[in-house]
Amino acid sequence: MVNNELLLTVSEMIKEHPESMEINREALRYVAERYPIGRIYSIVYIDVKMLPFDKEKSDTLLLDTDDYSPEGKFDVEMEFGKCGRIISSVYPTKEAGEFSEEQKSDIRVISQLFHFYYGQYKIMYSLTKATTNNHMTGLYNPKGYIMKCMEIAHKGDINQYDSCYFNIKGFGLANNVFGPVEGDNIIKRYAHDLDNFREEDEVVGHLGGDNFVALIKRSRIEDFIEYIMNYEGYGFKSDVKRPIKFSACMGVAPLNVKGTRVNDVISEASLAFGFARATKQEIVVLDEAMRERLLQRKKIEERFEKAIENGEFVPYFQPKVDIRTGKLVGAEALSRWIRDGKLVSPAEFIPVLEGNGNITVLDFYIFEETCKMLADWQEKGYETVPISVNFSRKHLDDDFLADRINQIISHYGIDRDKIVCEITETADYDEKELMTNFLDRMQIYNIKTSIDDFGTGYSSLGVLRDFAVNEIKIDRSFVNRAEFANRDRVIVGSIVDMAKSLELNVITEGVETDSQLAFLRELGCFYVQGFYFDKPLPMKEFEARLLSGGYKVIKDNENSGEVNA
Ligand code: C2E
Ligand code: MG
Ligand code: MG
């Protein structure tokens, strides 16, 4: 019978720390002092279906002396349901040669105790690993990676680390050359090498495919970048080993995290990575200003769809005025985003939406809102004025742009002369044909068009020659210089003359001062839009302006700056 005290001692030793090989070995040495054991060799088998990433078995030499007899060995086995099993082979010392039946029986009991703690620990560990590690490479998956980063954060050290997010450059090609099976092997080796590069208190993770993350001490970041950008591995093709070199596209975010923000270790670096990729740079290190800008961008992209649904975008209307009479002769619809009660300017969101293509959604939204307003006013019997709506050049890829605009105008029953579609001048020759097609179709539908920011595209004469437009809108850069250069006078004067001869409407935007007004009057450009009269107004205020009819303008011989609505 096995000694109870021995069992108790062994149990006490290992149950607290079944993961510690040191303690396990010590416990078995303690047993070996009382039985003639020369060697114990244990193998844990784990169900491979559960752990495709792991070795199917892991073996451990728990007690190792040279003094053992292979012949007298016997096995002890324990099963853990469907998860796996553990088998230990126990060898007698040479001197003993074999175990007595009684000894075997005792050792069996002790081994089962050991199996219970150690085997259970190994299997639990592997199961946890399945949820925290990448199946193919065994590196941490996002969940495991964050958990590991949390541990470092709890120690309070996270600010000394840089967070990296990277994608192997050229892996797609290697995958084609070596085939998908060897491709997987190449990724596994890459992961293995990353893990070797890592120091004890650093973390690497595999997000899937050829995307990886790493948390590297700032003092080592340069070495790490150097390593990743000049990685040398190998692959087998037709049994021939061939060298491979990879660089990467990488975003690096120096962490400056307080407590809970550790959740952002991946997203901070992925922000830098996204920027690196978009700007075709190999590596981008995030600084505070870039971080703010990119976060803002991301927020806009993420919130856009909901914001449209919630009606957070609204058109404001900036009046156009005939400076001879002060009459309100039109307006331009300009988007505003009312986000959390604050007005966001188009300068912030238009470039972002142009970048991801959502500008086309916004433009049609603003266009429809404008049509609804006009339909409402028509119904109320107002004498309305033409309203311009901006259409980004991003629409030009849409062959049905003119048709869609036409449909919406028809749907709301708007008088065709009450809508103008503004599109900015293009300097891009490739777009010329698209632009011509669009403008021609608009003419067929009898919908007015206007070239915005005229004079900034370096092809303005071409515009006048080739495009069937109704209006040109002279860019404010021609009138906003402190002193009117003679060149500006000549250019604007000629544009106005040419446009008039071609029977085009001309309007100047960005007019703020008396002297600008006088300048334009002198050149015969009588339609203006600018802060001089009004900023873009919310719909209700614009409605009031429309009903009041216009502005009192200052004639040349008056010199007061008063403007009255
Ligand atoms: P834009 O179409 O050239 O519109 C004129 C811009 O000049 C407007 O800026 C307007 O507020 C501003 N502005 C008008 N008068 C003055 C002035 O006297 N002085 C100064 N300094 N500025 C003046 P906003 O509303 O910020 O819009 C900026 C640009 O964003 C617009 O330039 C347009 O290109 C774009 N945008 C605005 N809304 C939309 C939209 O719904 N769709 C598209 N595609 N673009 C839009
Ligand atoms: Mg415009
Ligand atoms: Mg403009």
XYZ file of C-alpha atoms and ligand atoms in Angstrom:
613
model
C 0.000 0.000 0.000
C 1.268 3.400 -0.888
C 2.113 5.537 2.032
C -0.573 8.167 2.624
C 1.891 10.685 3.824
C 3.868 10.327 0.606
C 0.743 10.854 -1.465
C -0.172 13.885 0.549
C 3.285 15.390 0.216
C 3.380 14.868 -3.559
C -0.112 16.256 -3.928
C 0.745 19.331 -1.829
C 3.851 19.907 -3.896
C 2.295 19.926 -7.358
C -1.276 21.033 -6.971
C -0.418 24.701 -6.487
C 1.862 24.936 -9.512
C 1.194 22.136 -11.965
C 2.708 24.327 -14.689
C 6.107 24.390 -13.012
C 8.359 21.726 -14.425
C 10.768 22.448 -11.605
C 8.216 21.567 -8.952
C 6.971 18.524 -10.857
C 10.511 17.219 -11.131
C 11.216 17.876 -7.513
C 8.095 15.945 -6.510
C 9.063 12.991 -8.660
C 12.607 13.031 -7.282
C 11.055 12.857 -3.859
C 9.140 9.762 -4.945
C 12.237 8.293 -6.575
C 14.030 8.437 -3.237
C 11.481 5.945 -1.901
C 11.117 3.696 -4.961
C 13.855 2.436 -7.298
C 12.845 4.677 -10.234
C 15.553 5.517 -12.815
C 13.560 7.484 -15.325
C 10.079 8.838 -16.027
C 9.129 9.903 -19.506
C 5.671 11.399 -20.078
C 3.810 12.116 -23.285
C 0.679 14.258 -23.410
C -1.466 13.553 -26.464
C -3.935 16.233 -27.394
C -6.786 15.812 -29.821
C -5.434 17.368 -33.006
C -8.882 18.430 -34.205
C -9.018 20.849 -31.347
C -5.531 22.135 -31.785
C -4.656 22.178 -35.436
C -1.818 24.569 -34.728
C -0.133 22.554 -32.035
C 2.005 19.530 -31.984
C -0.200 16.513 -31.632
C 1.837 15.428 -28.667
C 4.234 16.992 -26.293
C 6.738 14.838 -24.454
C 8.596 15.622 -21.339
C 11.383 13.861 -19.562
C 10.379 14.283 -15.969
C 12.948 12.230 -14.233
C 16.206 11.579 -15.938
C 19.185 9.615 -14.707
C 21.627 7.416 -16.606
C 20.861 4.685 -14.199
C 17.785 3.019 -15.632
C 16.885 -0.335 -17.146
C 14.792 -0.264 -20.344
C 13.553 -3.806 -19.881
C 11.740 -3.242 -16.623
C 9.668 -0.297 -17.913
C 5.891 -0.127 -17.463
C 3.316 2.460 -18.608
C 0.683 4.374 -16.675
C -2.060 6.075 -18.641
C -4.865 8.525 -17.896
C -7.557 9.761 -20.306
C -9.122 13.205 -20.271
C -12.443 12.580 -21.971
C -12.236 13.486 -25.637
C -9.537 16.098 -25.123
C -6.532 13.840 -24.870
C -4.533 11.535 -22.639
C -1.239 11.320 -20.849
C 1.053 8.303 -20.721
C 4.060 8.035 -18.479
C 6.694 5.358 -18.919
C 8.392 4.498 -15.675
C 11.782 2.756 -15.714
C 13.424 0.957 -12.768
C 17.022 1.618 -11.836
C 19.625 -0.716 -13.296
C 20.293 -2.085 -9.875
C 16.651 -3.027 -9.291
C 16.208 -4.287 -12.877
C 12.450 -4.494 -12.413
C 9.664 -3.367 -10.086
C 7.811 -5.690 -7.789
C 4.044 -5.878 -8.294
C 3.525 -3.957 -5.083
C 5.930 -1.224 -6.175
C 4.186 -1.001 -9.538
C 0.851 -0.646 -7.859
C 2.161 2.168 -5.616
C 3.860 3.962 -8.500
C 0.652 3.696 -10.506
C -1.280 5.485 -7.768
C 1.349 8.198 -7.424
C 1.575 8.637 -11.204
C -2.183 9.019 -11.506
C -2.022 11.770 -8.954
C 0.685 13.473 -10.957
C -1.279 12.924 -14.195
C -4.361 14.398 -12.658
C -2.663 17.724 -11.985
C -0.072 17.909 -14.729
C -2.172 16.393 -17.566
C -5.155 18.501 -16.685
C -2.986 21.592 -16.677
C -1.432 20.730 -20.063
C -4.819 20.153 -21.664
C -6.391 23.256 -20.176
C -3.383 25.225 -21.304
C -3.741 23.917 -24.835
C -7.464 24.594 -24.944
C -6.930 28.160 -23.788
C -4.217 28.468 -26.362
C -6.702 27.512 -29.073
C -8.707 30.629 -28.302
C -5.751 32.952 -27.916
C -3.360 31.782 -30.613
C -3.354 31.660 -34.349
C -4.185 28.201 -35.612
C -1.476 28.009 -38.193
C 1.524 29.663 -36.614
C 0.798 29.385 -32.914
C 1.593 33.073 -32.415
C -0.961 35.074 -30.462
C -4.152 35.974 -32.272
C -5.646 39.458 -31.594
C -7.298 38.291 -28.372
C -4.162 36.638 -27.009
C -2.048 39.548 -28.134
C -4.186 42.075 -26.299
C -4.195 39.861 -23.177
C -0.433 39.708 -23.245
C -0.180 43.477 -23.781
C -2.536 43.947 -20.824
C -0.123 42.012 -18.634
C 2.654 44.372 -19.625
C 0.378 47.358 -19.083
C -0.477 46.131 -15.595
C 3.187 46.122 -14.766
C 3.093 49.785 -15.728
C 5.713 49.532 -18.461
C 3.677 49.901 -21.606
C 4.844 53.431 -22.344
C 8.309 52.089 -23.037
C 7.021 50.106 -25.996
C 6.234 50.725 -29.647
C 3.281 48.977 -31.194
C 3.806 47.664 -34.734
C 1.367 46.476 -37.367
C 2.819 45.080 -40.549
C 2.104 43.206 -43.705
C 4.735 41.147 -45.505
C 5.618 42.692 -48.826
C 5.873 40.216 -51.648
C 4.261 37.302 -49.840
C 1.564 36.997 -52.513
C 4.252 36.484 -55.110
C 6.068 33.900 -52.982
C 2.784 32.088 -52.484
C 2.344 31.901 -56.243
C 5.872 30.760 -56.861
C 6.058 28.152 -54.101
C 2.412 27.100 -54.030
C -0.054 27.390 -51.149
C 1.302 24.493 -49.070
C 4.865 25.748 -49.040
C 3.412 29.258 -48.718
C 1.958 28.196 -45.373
C 5.306 26.773 -44.355
C 7.012 30.037 -45.234
C 4.548 31.918 -43.039
C 5.110 29.424 -40.219
C 8.869 29.902 -40.442
C 8.437 33.651 -40.574
C 6.304 33.494 -37.429
C 8.829 31.253 -35.753
C 11.664 33.649 -36.587
C 9.654 36.582 -35.265
C 9.100 34.701 -32.056
C 12.834 34.062 -31.809
C 13.654 37.713 -32.406
C 11.289 38.697 -29.615
C 12.744 39.134 -26.155
C 11.084 37.637 -23.105
C 9.091 40.804 -22.297
C 8.021 41.536 -25.874
C 4.975 40.209 -27.718
C 4.359 39.170 -31.307
C 1.024 38.225 -32.826
C -0.363 36.893 -36.090
C -3.618 38.419 -37.240
C -4.022 35.983 -40.111
C -2.809 35.919 -43.705
C 0.425 37.858 -43.905
C -0.495 40.436 -41.263
C 1.397 40.575 -38.004
C 1.590 42.733 -34.896
C 4.381 43.238 -32.408
C 4.936 45.057 -29.166
C 8.630 45.881 -29.070
C 10.650 47.798 -26.502
C 11.434 51.259 -27.797
C 15.127 50.671 -27.237
C 14.979 47.813 -29.767
C 12.561 49.216 -32.312
C 15.239 50.181 -34.799
C 16.719 46.692 -34.753
C 13.267 45.244 -35.176
C 12.468 47.444 -38.177
C 15.823 46.570 -39.680
C 15.062 42.875 -39.167
C 11.565 43.021 -40.683
C 12.576 45.171 -43.626
C 15.422 42.820 -44.558
C 13.983 39.468 -43.555
C 15.697 36.470 -45.060
C 13.926 33.132 -45.127
C 13.633 30.209 -47.483
C 11.154 28.009 -49.259
C 11.289 24.639 -50.969
C 10.414 24.283 -54.594
C 10.705 20.811 -56.132
C 12.739 19.818 -53.071
C 15.258 22.566 -53.726
C 15.779 25.055 -50.938
C 15.597 28.592 -52.211
C 16.330 31.803 -50.351
C 13.567 34.402 -49.958
C 13.776 38.037 -48.958
C 10.853 39.975 -47.603
C 10.396 43.570 -46.596
C 7.127 44.864 -45.166
C 4.716 47.742 -45.040
C 4.672 48.802 -41.408
C 2.927 51.216 -39.092
C 4.579 52.018 -35.776
C 2.797 53.733 -32.913
C 4.933 54.762 -29.942
C 2.649 54.002 -27.028
C 1.665 56.612 -24.602
C -1.076 54.749 -22.907
C -2.666 55.300 -19.554
C -4.361 52.237 -18.072
C -7.384 51.209 -20.101
C -6.240 52.529 -23.472
C -4.195 49.360 -23.877
C -7.107 48.066 -25.943
C -5.917 50.398 -28.641
C -2.447 48.925 -29.110
C -3.494 47.269 -32.348
C -5.706 50.038 -33.679
C -3.096 52.741 -33.032
C -0.527 50.866 -35.074
C -3.062 49.917 -37.720
C -3.832 53.616 -38.125
C -0.189 54.223 -38.990
C -0.171 51.122 -41.174
C -3.252 52.295 -43.109
C -1.551 55.603 -43.718
C 1.675 53.914 -44.827
C -0.258 51.775 -47.247
C -2.368 54.607 -48.626
C 0.698 56.757 -49.194
C 2.812 53.851 -50.448
C 5.472 54.272 -47.776
C 7.348 51.340 -46.296
C 7.127 52.621 -42.793
C 5.163 55.289 -40.974
C 5.805 56.231 -37.369
C 2.771 57.892 -35.865
C 3.228 61.297 -34.239
C 0.630 63.122 -32.206
C -0.539 65.446 -34.990
C -0.824 62.647 -37.532
C -2.613 60.515 -34.977
C -5.200 63.219 -34.331
C -5.734 63.726 -38.051
C -6.034 60.051 -38.860
C -8.356 59.400 -35.934
C -10.534 62.247 -37.073
C -10.553 60.766 -40.553
C -11.444 57.354 -39.288
C -14.207 58.759 -37.121
C -15.689 60.553 -40.110
C -15.542 57.421 -42.238
C -17.086 55.308 -39.527
C -19.847 57.721 -38.641
C -20.800 58.788 -42.129
C -23.476 56.215 -42.873
C -25.243 56.688 -39.542
C -24.943 60.461 -39.869
C -26.733 60.368 -43.219
C -29.433 58.120 -41.743
C -29.854 60.446 -38.773
C -30.154 63.513 -40.975
C -27.005 65.059 -39.453
C -26.011 66.502 -42.827
C -27.891 69.609 -43.898
C -27.538 72.022 -46.783
C -26.772 75.647 -45.947
C -27.497 78.211 -48.620
C -25.238 81.057 -49.609
C -26.993 83.756 -51.613
C -25.807 84.984 -54.998
C -26.457 88.633 -55.609
C -26.743 90.931 -58.618
C -24.589 93.824 -57.479
C -26.326 96.292 -59.788
C -29.623 95.909 -57.987
C -28.868 94.030 -54.746
C -31.364 91.410 -55.821
C -30.951 87.866 -54.562
C -30.614 85.939 -57.799
C -29.629 82.477 -56.647
C -27.831 80.483 -54.002
C -25.382 77.663 -53.570
C -26.194 74.683 -51.380
C -23.196 73.834 -49.181
C -23.076 70.824 -46.879
C -22.780 71.169 -43.159
C -22.508 68.341 -40.701
C -24.208 68.991 -37.399
C -22.370 66.535 -35.207
C -23.139 66.411 -31.489
C -24.679 69.866 -31.762
C -21.571 71.356 -33.391
C -21.199 72.526 -36.962
C -18.468 70.702 -38.853
C -17.056 72.435 -41.900
C -16.768 70.732 -45.290
C -13.014 71.322 -45.162
C -12.921 68.533 -42.577
C -15.181 65.946 -44.131
C -15.226 66.556 -47.901
C -11.609 65.422 -48.463
C -12.229 62.281 -46.391
C -15.390 61.439 -48.302
C -13.658 62.183 -51.581
C -11.001 59.710 -50.436
C -13.336 56.797 -49.791
C -15.895 57.580 -52.458
C -18.754 58.399 -50.081
C -18.874 61.921 -51.454
C -21.209 60.594 -54.151
C -23.697 59.572 -51.479
C -23.482 62.930 -49.753
C -23.884 64.892 -52.995
C -27.081 63.106 -53.918
C -28.364 63.516 -50.395
C -27.792 67.282 -50.450
C -29.213 67.424 -53.954
C -32.419 65.677 -52.876
C -32.782 67.838 -49.770
C -32.451 70.877 -52.007
C -35.041 69.517 -54.433
C -37.434 68.836 -51.552
C -37.028 72.425 -50.376
C -37.624 73.796 -53.863
C -40.685 71.583 -54.331
C -42.038 72.838 -51.021
C -41.434 76.454 -52.013
C -42.972 75.950 -55.420
C -46.022 74.547 -53.708
C -46.163 77.536 -51.365
C -46.113 79.733 -54.456
C -42.769 81.452 -53.675
C -40.902 83.057 -56.441
C -37.801 80.891 -56.091
C -34.301 81.419 -57.445
C -31.960 78.870 -59.050
C -30.010 76.863 -56.492
C -26.607 75.375 -57.282
C -25.582 72.024 -55.882
C -22.002 70.718 -55.883
C -21.166 67.443 -57.588
C -17.740 66.016 -56.957
C -15.668 64.932 -59.931
C -15.682 61.492 -58.345
C -19.116 61.103 -59.964
C -17.692 61.263 -63.436
C -17.069 57.515 -63.428
C -20.805 57.048 -63.179
C -22.151 56.791 -66.743
C -25.654 57.437 -65.477
C -24.895 60.545 -63.439
C -26.886 62.906 -65.679
C -29.751 60.423 -65.862
C -29.944 60.106 -62.113
C -29.940 63.858 -61.652
C -32.635 64.181 -64.281
C -34.772 61.529 -62.597
C -34.648 63.258 -59.243
C -35.580 66.632 -60.734
C -38.523 64.972 -62.498
C -39.518 63.093 -59.374
C -39.831 66.287 -57.335
C -41.336 68.234 -60.241
C -38.791 71.055 -59.971
C -38.679 73.717 -62.681
C -35.559 72.921 -64.650
C -34.258 76.455 -64.582
C -34.228 76.368 -60.773
C -31.362 73.868 -60.471
C -27.698 74.331 -61.362
C -25.139 71.545 -61.002
C -21.670 72.758 -60.091
C -18.653 70.672 -60.864
C -15.081 71.798 -60.342
C -12.757 72.474 -63.194
C -10.461 69.583 -63.966
C -6.805 69.745 -64.826
C -6.780 66.048 -65.523
C -6.784 65.306 -69.220
C -8.200 61.788 -68.718
C -11.310 63.234 -67.188
C -11.946 65.508 -70.119
C -13.950 62.991 -72.085
C -16.006 61.959 -69.077
C -16.704 65.591 -68.328
C -17.714 66.299 -71.937
C -20.105 63.341 -71.940
C -21.660 64.402 -68.684
C -22.102 68.033 -69.692
C -23.546 67.052 -73.079
C -26.120 64.823 -71.449
C -27.035 67.556 -69.006
C -27.693 69.861 -71.980
C -29.948 67.229 -73.503
C -31.899 67.077 -70.267
C -31.989 70.847 -70.177
C -30.292 70.995 -66.771
C -27.950 73.907 -66.081
C -24.296 73.341 -65.273
C -21.612 75.512 -63.796
C -17.826 75.157 -63.680
C -16.711 75.792 -60.113
C -13.364 77.292 -59.075
C -12.829 78.444 -62.642
C -9.280 79.520 -63.378
C -7.603 77.058 -61.030
C -7.440 74.125 -63.432
C -4.807 75.366 -65.870
C -7.019 74.430 -68.793
C -9.573 77.154 -68.533
C -9.498 78.134 -72.160
C -10.094 74.498 -73.010
C -13.134 74.553 -70.747
C -14.569 77.504 -72.621
C -13.848 75.892 -75.954
C -14.921 72.292 -75.296
C -17.492 72.178 -72.572
C -21.171 72.802 -72.987
C -21.741 74.688 -69.743
C -24.094 77.492 -68.731
C -22.008 79.222 -66.113
C -18.485 79.715 -64.920
C -17.693 80.564 -61.357
C -14.481 82.527 -61.032
C -12.396 81.243 -58.163
C -11.945 83.533 -55.223
C -8.170 83.440 -55.583
C -8.578 86.025 -58.384
C -10.148 88.598 -56.097
C -8.775 87.927 -52.648
C -5.316 89.417 -52.966
C -4.681 92.466 -50.859
C -3.801 94.555 -53.904
C -5.372 93.832 -57.237
C -2.481 93.068 -59.472
C -2.754 94.303 -62.979
C -2.586 90.710 -64.143
C -5.698 89.792 -62.171
C -7.508 92.756 -63.660
C -6.564 91.736 -67.189
C -7.352 88.065 -66.650
C -10.668 88.503 -64.874
C -11.673 91.211 -67.363
C -10.895 88.919 -70.280
C -12.683 85.955 -68.717
C -15.772 88.073 -68.197
C -15.664 89.396 -71.758
C -15.078 85.983 -73.260
C -17.813 84.388 -71.197
C -20.266 87.067 -72.137
C -19.463 86.675 -75.830
C -20.061 82.954 -75.434
C -23.326 83.733 -73.670
C -22.189 82.148 -70.439
C -23.233 83.348 -67.062
C -20.271 84.562 -64.943
C -20.214 84.758 -61.206
C -17.384 85.469 -58.786
C -17.184 83.803 -55.419
C -15.493 84.806 -52.205
C -16.287 88.507 -52.342
C -15.770 90.104 -48.944
C -14.949 93.800 -49.346
C -16.091 97.027 -50.927
C -12.968 97.237 -53.016
C -13.497 93.756 -54.417
C -17.038 94.723 -55.285
C -15.889 97.885 -57.019
C -13.243 95.936 -58.904
C -15.794 93.452 -60.214
C -18.295 96.130 -61.078
C -15.617 97.876 -63.104
C -14.911 94.658 -65.030
C -18.591 94.032 -65.695
C -18.937 90.956 -63.505
C -22.234 91.650 -61.828
C -23.037 88.384 -60.083
C -21.244 87.636 -56.857
C -21.378 85.281 -53.954
C -19.485 85.997 -50.776
C -19.378 87.002 -47.144
C -19.864 90.583 -48.263
C -23.547 89.778 -48.490
C -23.986 86.606 -46.481
C -22.306 83.520 -45.194
C -23.979 80.223 -46.050
C -27.293 80.308 -44.136
C -29.461 77.609 -42.555
C -32.547 76.856 -44.631
C -34.969 78.911 -42.512
C -32.760 81.983 -42.577
C -32.253 81.636 -46.286
C -36.000 81.388 -46.742
C -36.366 84.697 -44.888
C -33.722 86.295 -47.150
C -35.506 85.018 -50.228
C -38.785 86.477 -49.072
C -37.215 89.833 -48.211
C -35.954 89.927 -51.802
C -32.391 91.091 -51.455
C -29.831 93.600 -50.284
C -29.199 97.242 -50.390
C -26.020 97.717 -52.371
C -23.505 100.497 -52.256
C -23.165 102.311 -55.501
C -19.743 103.529 -56.619
C -20.327 107.024 -55.384
C -21.392 105.908 -51.925
C -18.628 104.939 -49.564
C -20.433 103.463 -46.593
C -19.841 99.764 -45.998
C -23.376 99.098 -44.804
C -25.178 96.156 -46.228
C -28.783 95.629 -45.288
C -30.768 92.556 -45.815
P -17.076 75.820 -53.226
O -18.077 74.972 -53.924
O -16.137 76.597 -54.062
O -17.893 76.703 -52.235
C -17.503 77.985 -51.870
C -16.824 77.991 -50.570
O -16.364 79.289 -50.304
C -17.766 77.663 -49.412
O -16.982 77.034 -48.425
C -18.152 79.016 -48.904
O -18.570 79.031 -47.545
C -16.859 79.763 -49.063
N -17.064 81.174 -49.178
C -18.129 81.825 -49.714
N -17.957 83.140 -49.644
C -16.754 83.345 -49.076
C -16.012 84.530 -48.744
O -16.429 85.661 -48.960
N -14.802 84.363 -48.171
C -14.312 83.146 -47.900
N -13.125 83.059 -47.326
N -14.980 81.994 -48.196
C -16.191 82.106 -48.786
P -17.486 75.769 -47.699
O -18.944 75.823 -47.506
O -16.595 75.589 -46.525
O -17.200 74.665 -48.750
C -15.919 74.414 -49.162
C -15.895 73.515 -50.355
O -16.377 72.237 -49.992
C -16.813 73.972 -51.475
O -16.177 74.910 -52.251
C -17.022 72.683 -52.228
O -15.964 72.428 -53.077
C -17.025 71.691 -51.114
N -18.403 71.350 -50.764
C -19.241 71.890 -49.864
N -20.419 71.235 -49.834
C -20.316 70.251 -50.780
C -21.192 69.215 -51.239
O -22.339 69.052 -50.812
N -20.707 68.390 -52.210
C -19.451 68.543 -52.721
N -19.059 67.693 -53.669
N -18.619 69.480 -52.307
C -19.044 70.331 -51.356
Mg -19.321 75.221 -55.380
Mg -15.785 77.350 -55.650
